[in-house]
Coordinates of C-alpha atoms and ligand atoms in Angstrom, one line a residue:
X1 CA -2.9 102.0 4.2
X2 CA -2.8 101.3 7.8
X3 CA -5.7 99.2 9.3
X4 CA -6.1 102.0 11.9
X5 CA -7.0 104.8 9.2
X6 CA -9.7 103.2 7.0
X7 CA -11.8 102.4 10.6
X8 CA -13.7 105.3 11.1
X9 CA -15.0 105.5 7.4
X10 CA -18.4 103.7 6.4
X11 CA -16.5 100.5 4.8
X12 CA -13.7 98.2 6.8
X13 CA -11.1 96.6 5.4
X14 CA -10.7 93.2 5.3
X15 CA -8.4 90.1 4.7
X16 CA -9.3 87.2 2.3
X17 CA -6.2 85.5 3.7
X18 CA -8.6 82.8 6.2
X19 CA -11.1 82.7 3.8
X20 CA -9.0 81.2 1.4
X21 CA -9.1 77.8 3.3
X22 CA -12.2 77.5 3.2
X23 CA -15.3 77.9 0.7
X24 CA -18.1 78.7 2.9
X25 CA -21.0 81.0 1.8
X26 CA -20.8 84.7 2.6
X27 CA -22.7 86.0 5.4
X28 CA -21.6 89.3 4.2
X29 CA -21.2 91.6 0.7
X30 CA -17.2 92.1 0.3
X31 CA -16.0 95.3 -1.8
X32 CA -13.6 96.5 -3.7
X33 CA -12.7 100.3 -3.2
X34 CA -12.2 102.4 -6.8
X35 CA -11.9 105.7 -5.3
X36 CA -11.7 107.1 -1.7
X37 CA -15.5 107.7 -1.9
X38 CA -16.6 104.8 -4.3
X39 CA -16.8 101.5 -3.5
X40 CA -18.3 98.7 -5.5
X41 CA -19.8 95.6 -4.5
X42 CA -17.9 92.3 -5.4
X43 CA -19.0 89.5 -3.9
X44 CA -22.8 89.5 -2.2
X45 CA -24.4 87.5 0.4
X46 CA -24.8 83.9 0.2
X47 CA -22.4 83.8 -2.8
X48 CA -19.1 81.7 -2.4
X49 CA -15.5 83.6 -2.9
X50 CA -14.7 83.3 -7.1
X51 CA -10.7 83.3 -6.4
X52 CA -9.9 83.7 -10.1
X53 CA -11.6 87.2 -9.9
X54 CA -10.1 88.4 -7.2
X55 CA -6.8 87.1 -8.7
X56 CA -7.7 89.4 -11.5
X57 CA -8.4 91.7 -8.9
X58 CA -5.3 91.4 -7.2
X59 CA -3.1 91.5 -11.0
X60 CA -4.2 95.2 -10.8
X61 CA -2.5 96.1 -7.9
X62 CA -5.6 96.0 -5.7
X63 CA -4.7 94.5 -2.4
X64 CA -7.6 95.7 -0.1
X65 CA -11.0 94.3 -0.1
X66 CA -14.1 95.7 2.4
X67 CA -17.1 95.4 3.9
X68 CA -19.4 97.7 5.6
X69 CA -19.4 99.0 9.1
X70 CA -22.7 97.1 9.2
X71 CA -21.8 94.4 8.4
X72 CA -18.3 94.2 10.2
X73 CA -19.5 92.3 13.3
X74 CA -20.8 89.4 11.2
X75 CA -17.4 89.5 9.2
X76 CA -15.8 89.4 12.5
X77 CA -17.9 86.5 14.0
X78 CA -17.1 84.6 10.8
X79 CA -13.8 85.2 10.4
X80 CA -13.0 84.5 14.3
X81 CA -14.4 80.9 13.6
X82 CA -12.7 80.2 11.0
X83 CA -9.6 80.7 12.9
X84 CA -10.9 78.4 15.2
X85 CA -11.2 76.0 13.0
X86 CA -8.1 76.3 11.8
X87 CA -6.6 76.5 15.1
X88 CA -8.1 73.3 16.1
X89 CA -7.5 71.3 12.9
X90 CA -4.4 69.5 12.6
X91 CA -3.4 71.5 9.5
X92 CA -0.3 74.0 9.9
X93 CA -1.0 77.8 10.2
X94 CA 1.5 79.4 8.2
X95 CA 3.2 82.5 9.3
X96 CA 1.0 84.7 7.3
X97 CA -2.0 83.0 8.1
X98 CA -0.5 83.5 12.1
X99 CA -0.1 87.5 11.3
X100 CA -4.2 87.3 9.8
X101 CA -5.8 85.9 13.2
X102 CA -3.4 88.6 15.4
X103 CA -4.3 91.6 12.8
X104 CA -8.1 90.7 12.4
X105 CA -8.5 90.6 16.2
X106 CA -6.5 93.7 16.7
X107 CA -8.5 95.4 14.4
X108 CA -11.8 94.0 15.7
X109 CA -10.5 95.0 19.3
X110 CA -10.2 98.2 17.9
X111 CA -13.8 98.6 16.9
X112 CA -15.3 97.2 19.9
X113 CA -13.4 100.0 22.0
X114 CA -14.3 103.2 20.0
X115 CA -18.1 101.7 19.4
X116 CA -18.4 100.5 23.2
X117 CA -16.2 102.6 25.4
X118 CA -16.0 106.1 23.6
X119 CA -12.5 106.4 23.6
X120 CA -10.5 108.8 22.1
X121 CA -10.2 108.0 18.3
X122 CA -7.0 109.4 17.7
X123 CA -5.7 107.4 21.0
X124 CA -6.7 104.3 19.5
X125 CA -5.0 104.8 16.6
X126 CA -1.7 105.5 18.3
X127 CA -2.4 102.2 20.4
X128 CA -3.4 100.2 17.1
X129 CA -0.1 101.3 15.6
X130 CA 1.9 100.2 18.5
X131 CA -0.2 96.7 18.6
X132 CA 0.6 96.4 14.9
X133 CA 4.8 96.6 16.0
X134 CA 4.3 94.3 18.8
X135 CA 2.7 91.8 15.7
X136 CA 5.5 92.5 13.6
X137 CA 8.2 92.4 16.0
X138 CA 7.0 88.6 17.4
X139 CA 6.6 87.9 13.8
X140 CA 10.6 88.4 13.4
X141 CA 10.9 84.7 14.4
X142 CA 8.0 82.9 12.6
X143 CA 8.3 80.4 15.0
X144 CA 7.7 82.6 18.0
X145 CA 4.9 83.8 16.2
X146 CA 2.9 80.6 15.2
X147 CA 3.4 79.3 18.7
X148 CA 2.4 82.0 20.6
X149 CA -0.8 82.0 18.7
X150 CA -1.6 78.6 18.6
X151 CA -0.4 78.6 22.8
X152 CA -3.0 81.5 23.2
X153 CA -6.1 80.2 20.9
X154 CA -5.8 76.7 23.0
X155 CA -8.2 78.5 25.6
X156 CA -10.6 80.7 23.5
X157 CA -11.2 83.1 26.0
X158 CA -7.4 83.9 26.4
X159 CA -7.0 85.0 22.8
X160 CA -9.3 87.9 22.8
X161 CA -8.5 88.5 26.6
X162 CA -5.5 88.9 25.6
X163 CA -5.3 91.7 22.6
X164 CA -7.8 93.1 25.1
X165 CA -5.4 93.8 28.0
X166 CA -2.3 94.4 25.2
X167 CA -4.2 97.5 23.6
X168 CA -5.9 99.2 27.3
X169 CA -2.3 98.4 28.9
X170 CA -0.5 100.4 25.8
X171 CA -3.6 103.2 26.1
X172 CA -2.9 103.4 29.8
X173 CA 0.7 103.7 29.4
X174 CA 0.0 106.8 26.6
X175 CA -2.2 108.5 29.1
X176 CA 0.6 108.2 31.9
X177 CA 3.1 109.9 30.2
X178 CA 4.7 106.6 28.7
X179 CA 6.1 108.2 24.9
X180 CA 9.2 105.9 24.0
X181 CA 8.1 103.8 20.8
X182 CA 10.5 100.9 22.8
X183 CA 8.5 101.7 26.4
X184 CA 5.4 101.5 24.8
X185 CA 6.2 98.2 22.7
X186 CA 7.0 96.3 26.1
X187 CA 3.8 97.5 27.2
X188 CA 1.7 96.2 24.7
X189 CA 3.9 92.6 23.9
X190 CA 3.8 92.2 27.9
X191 CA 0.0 92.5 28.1
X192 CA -0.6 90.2 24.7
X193 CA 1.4 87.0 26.2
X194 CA 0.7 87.7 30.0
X195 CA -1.4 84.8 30.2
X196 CA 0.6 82.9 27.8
X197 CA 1.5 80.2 31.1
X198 CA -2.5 79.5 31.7
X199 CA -1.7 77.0 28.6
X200 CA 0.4 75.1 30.5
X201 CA -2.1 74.8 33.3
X202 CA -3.6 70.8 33.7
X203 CA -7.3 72.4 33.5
X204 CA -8.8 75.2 31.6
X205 CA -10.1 78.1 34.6
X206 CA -12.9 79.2 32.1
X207 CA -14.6 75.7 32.6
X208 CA -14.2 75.8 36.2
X209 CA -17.0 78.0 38.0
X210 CA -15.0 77.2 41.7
X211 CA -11.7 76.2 41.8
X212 CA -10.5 73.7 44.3
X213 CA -7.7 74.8 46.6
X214 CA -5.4 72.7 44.6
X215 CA -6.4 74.0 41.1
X216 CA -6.3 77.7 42.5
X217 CA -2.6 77.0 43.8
X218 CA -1.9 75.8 40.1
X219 CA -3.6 78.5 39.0
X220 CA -1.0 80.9 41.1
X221 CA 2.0 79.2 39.0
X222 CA 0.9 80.5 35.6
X223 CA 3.4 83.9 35.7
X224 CA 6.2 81.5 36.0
X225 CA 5.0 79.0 34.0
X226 CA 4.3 81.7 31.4
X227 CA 8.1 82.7 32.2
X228 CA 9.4 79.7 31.3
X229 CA 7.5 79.2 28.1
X230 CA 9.0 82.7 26.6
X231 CA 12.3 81.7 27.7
X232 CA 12.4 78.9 24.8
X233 CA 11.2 81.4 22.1
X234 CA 13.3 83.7 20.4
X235 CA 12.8 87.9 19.9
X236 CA 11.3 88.4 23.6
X237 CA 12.8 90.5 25.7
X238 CA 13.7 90.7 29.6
X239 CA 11.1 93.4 30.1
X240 CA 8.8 91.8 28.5
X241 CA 9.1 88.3 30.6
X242 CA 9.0 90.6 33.9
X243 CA 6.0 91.9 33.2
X244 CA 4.9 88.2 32.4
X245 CA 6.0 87.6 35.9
X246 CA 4.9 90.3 38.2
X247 CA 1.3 91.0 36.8
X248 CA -0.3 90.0 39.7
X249 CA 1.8 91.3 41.9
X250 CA 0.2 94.0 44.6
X251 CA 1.6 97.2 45.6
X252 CA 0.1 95.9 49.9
X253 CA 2.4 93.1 49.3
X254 CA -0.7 90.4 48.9
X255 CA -0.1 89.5 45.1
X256 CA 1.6 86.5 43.6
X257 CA 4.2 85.0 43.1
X258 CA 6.7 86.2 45.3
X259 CA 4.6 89.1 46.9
X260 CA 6.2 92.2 46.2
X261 CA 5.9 95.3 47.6
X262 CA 4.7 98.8 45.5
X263 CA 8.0 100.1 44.7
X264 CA 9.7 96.5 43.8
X265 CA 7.5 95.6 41.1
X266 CA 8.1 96.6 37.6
X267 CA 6.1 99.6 36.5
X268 CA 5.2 98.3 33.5
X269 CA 3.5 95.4 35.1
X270 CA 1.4 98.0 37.2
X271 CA 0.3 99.2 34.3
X272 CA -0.6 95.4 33.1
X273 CA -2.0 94.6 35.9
X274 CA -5.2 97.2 35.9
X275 CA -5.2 96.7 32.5
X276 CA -6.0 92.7 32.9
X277 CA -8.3 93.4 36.2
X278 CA -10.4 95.7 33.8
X279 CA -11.0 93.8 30.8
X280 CA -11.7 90.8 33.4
X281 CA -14.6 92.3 35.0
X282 CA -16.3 93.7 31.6
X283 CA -16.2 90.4 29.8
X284 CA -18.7 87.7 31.1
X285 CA -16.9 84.7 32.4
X286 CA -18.0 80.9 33.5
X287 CA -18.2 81.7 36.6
X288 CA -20.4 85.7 36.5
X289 CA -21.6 87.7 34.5
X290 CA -19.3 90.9 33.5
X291 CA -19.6 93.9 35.1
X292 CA -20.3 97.5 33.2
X293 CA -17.7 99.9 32.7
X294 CA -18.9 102.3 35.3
X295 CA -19.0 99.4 37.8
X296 CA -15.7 98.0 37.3
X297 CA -13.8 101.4 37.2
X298 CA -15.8 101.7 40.5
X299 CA -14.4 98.3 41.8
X300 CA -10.9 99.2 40.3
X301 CA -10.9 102.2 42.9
X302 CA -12.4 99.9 45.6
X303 CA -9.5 97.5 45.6
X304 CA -7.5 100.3 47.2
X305 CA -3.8 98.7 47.7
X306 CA -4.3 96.0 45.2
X307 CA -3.1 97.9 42.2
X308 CA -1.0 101.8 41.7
X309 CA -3.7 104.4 43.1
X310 CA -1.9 107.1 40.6
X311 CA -2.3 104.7 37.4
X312 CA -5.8 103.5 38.7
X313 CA -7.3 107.5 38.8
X314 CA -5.7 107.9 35.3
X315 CA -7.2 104.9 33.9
X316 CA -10.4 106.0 35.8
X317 CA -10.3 109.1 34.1
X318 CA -9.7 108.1 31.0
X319 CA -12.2 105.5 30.6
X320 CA -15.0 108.1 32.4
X321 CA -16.6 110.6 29.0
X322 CA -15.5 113.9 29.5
X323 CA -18.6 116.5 29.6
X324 CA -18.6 118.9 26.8
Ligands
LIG401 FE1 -2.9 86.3 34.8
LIG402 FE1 -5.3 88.0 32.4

């Protein structure tokens, strides 16, 4: 079962994959499912995981485990710091531990958009599914994989930033009439690692509320920095890096780094770019506080020149609840 289908029922499925490092107490019930409608409690609050059950568990064929929708933002919470942790500690992630933290925030990305921003359920599915093949495909090279995560989790705010921008860029790119499986794939990879170079940067932007002139010139050499980075890892692709390079690129010519104008810049990095402007204004940041929807699709059509006036009214459109 795909994480995208079991997301709209009452219970969400879950890995034990993180948990398994550690033996913390359970802020949350975990279930097993018997039938599609039954589901029975295995594990309650407060206990701590008994790993010989669910090895016996897991000797019947049963893979999946669950909590309820309730409950899942408390799952989430946990799970994200646990990742952290693990992150930060000095022990290795494995590859399968790497593919845990990507899927649990894709599929907690997920939730947040259909709960907050009443999208289309059936268009986040198609976007989860794509998500899940941009996962997969950087996990061809476990080495990619690992490194890219553990280059992205350095600044927390990147991480989630990016799945962010990955998943609206890939919904944008739908709703513009992107279809190829491949299209859409460099979509989505471009907008999870294009911010991978603000890990090479000497300071970390989220601590900064002002940057100096000289940080905010550094700051400007993070495409190509982020360039450089993918060109040592296996498995990504040329489009992939462009998009890397040119999403802050503006069709007046005022973007960075090598100020292109509207038709020179990648298309796909157009689409990247509202994609990252968007999830920047709605998320609250060191420096202010985020903006709501309706104001930054509002400041999205204010910045007239800075980004694709065609993809900005589609996005606009398809982030404003249609009247029924
Ligand atoms: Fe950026
Ligand atoms: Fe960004």
């Amino acid at each position: 079962m795909s994480y995208a289908a079991v997301k709209f029922e009452n219970y969400i499925q879950i890995s034990l994959q993180l948990l398994r490092r550690f033996n913390n107490q359970l802020k949350f019930d975990i279930y097993v499912r018997r039938t599609d409608s039954d589901y029975t409690k295995l594990f309650k609050k407060g206990d701590s995981i008994d790993w010989e059950r669910v090895a016996l568990y897991e000797a019947k064929g049963i893979k999946y485990f669950f909590v309820t929708k309730d409950e899942y933002q408390i799952y989430s919470l946990f799970v994200e710091r646990l990742g952290e942790q693990l992150l930060e500690s000095r022990q290795q992630l494995t590859v399968e531990e790497s593919f845990v933290v990507l899927k649990e925030l894709s599929q907690f990305t997920i939730h947040e958009m259909t709960v907050n921003f009443n999208i289309d359920e059936r268009a986040v599915e198609n976007v989860s599914n794509v998500v899940e093949g941009c996962i997969k495909e950087l996990g061809k090279d476990p080495k990619s994989l690992i490194n890219v995560v553990k280059l992205l989790a350095n600044q927390p705010y990147i991480l989630k930033h990016s799945m962010m921008v990955s998943m609206f860029s890939v919904l944008l790119a739908k709703a513009s009439g992107m279809e190829s499986e491949m299209n859409l794939r460099i979509v989505g990879m471009g907008g999870f690692l294009h911010d991978v170079g603000v890990s090479q940067l000497t300071f970390d932007p989220e601590d900064e509320k002002f940057l100096s002139a000289e940080q905010r010139k550094e700051m400007w050499r993070h495409p190509e920095l982020g360039l450089q980075l993918l060109d040592n890892l296996k498995g990504v692709r040329t489009e992939v890096t462009q998009i890397i390079l040119q999403h802050h690129e503006q069709p007046n010519g005022t973007g960075y780094p090598n100020g292109l104008r509207g038709p020179e810049i990648y298309h796909p990095a157009k689409i990247v770019a509202i994609a990252d402007a968007f999830c920047a204004m709605i998320s609250q940041r060191s420096f202010r506080e985020a903006l709501t929807v309706g104001e930054a699709l509002s400041r999205l059509k204010e910045l007239s020149g800075k980004f694709d006036k065609k993809l900005v009214d589609i996005f606009v459109k398809l982030m404003t609840p249609q009247k029924s």
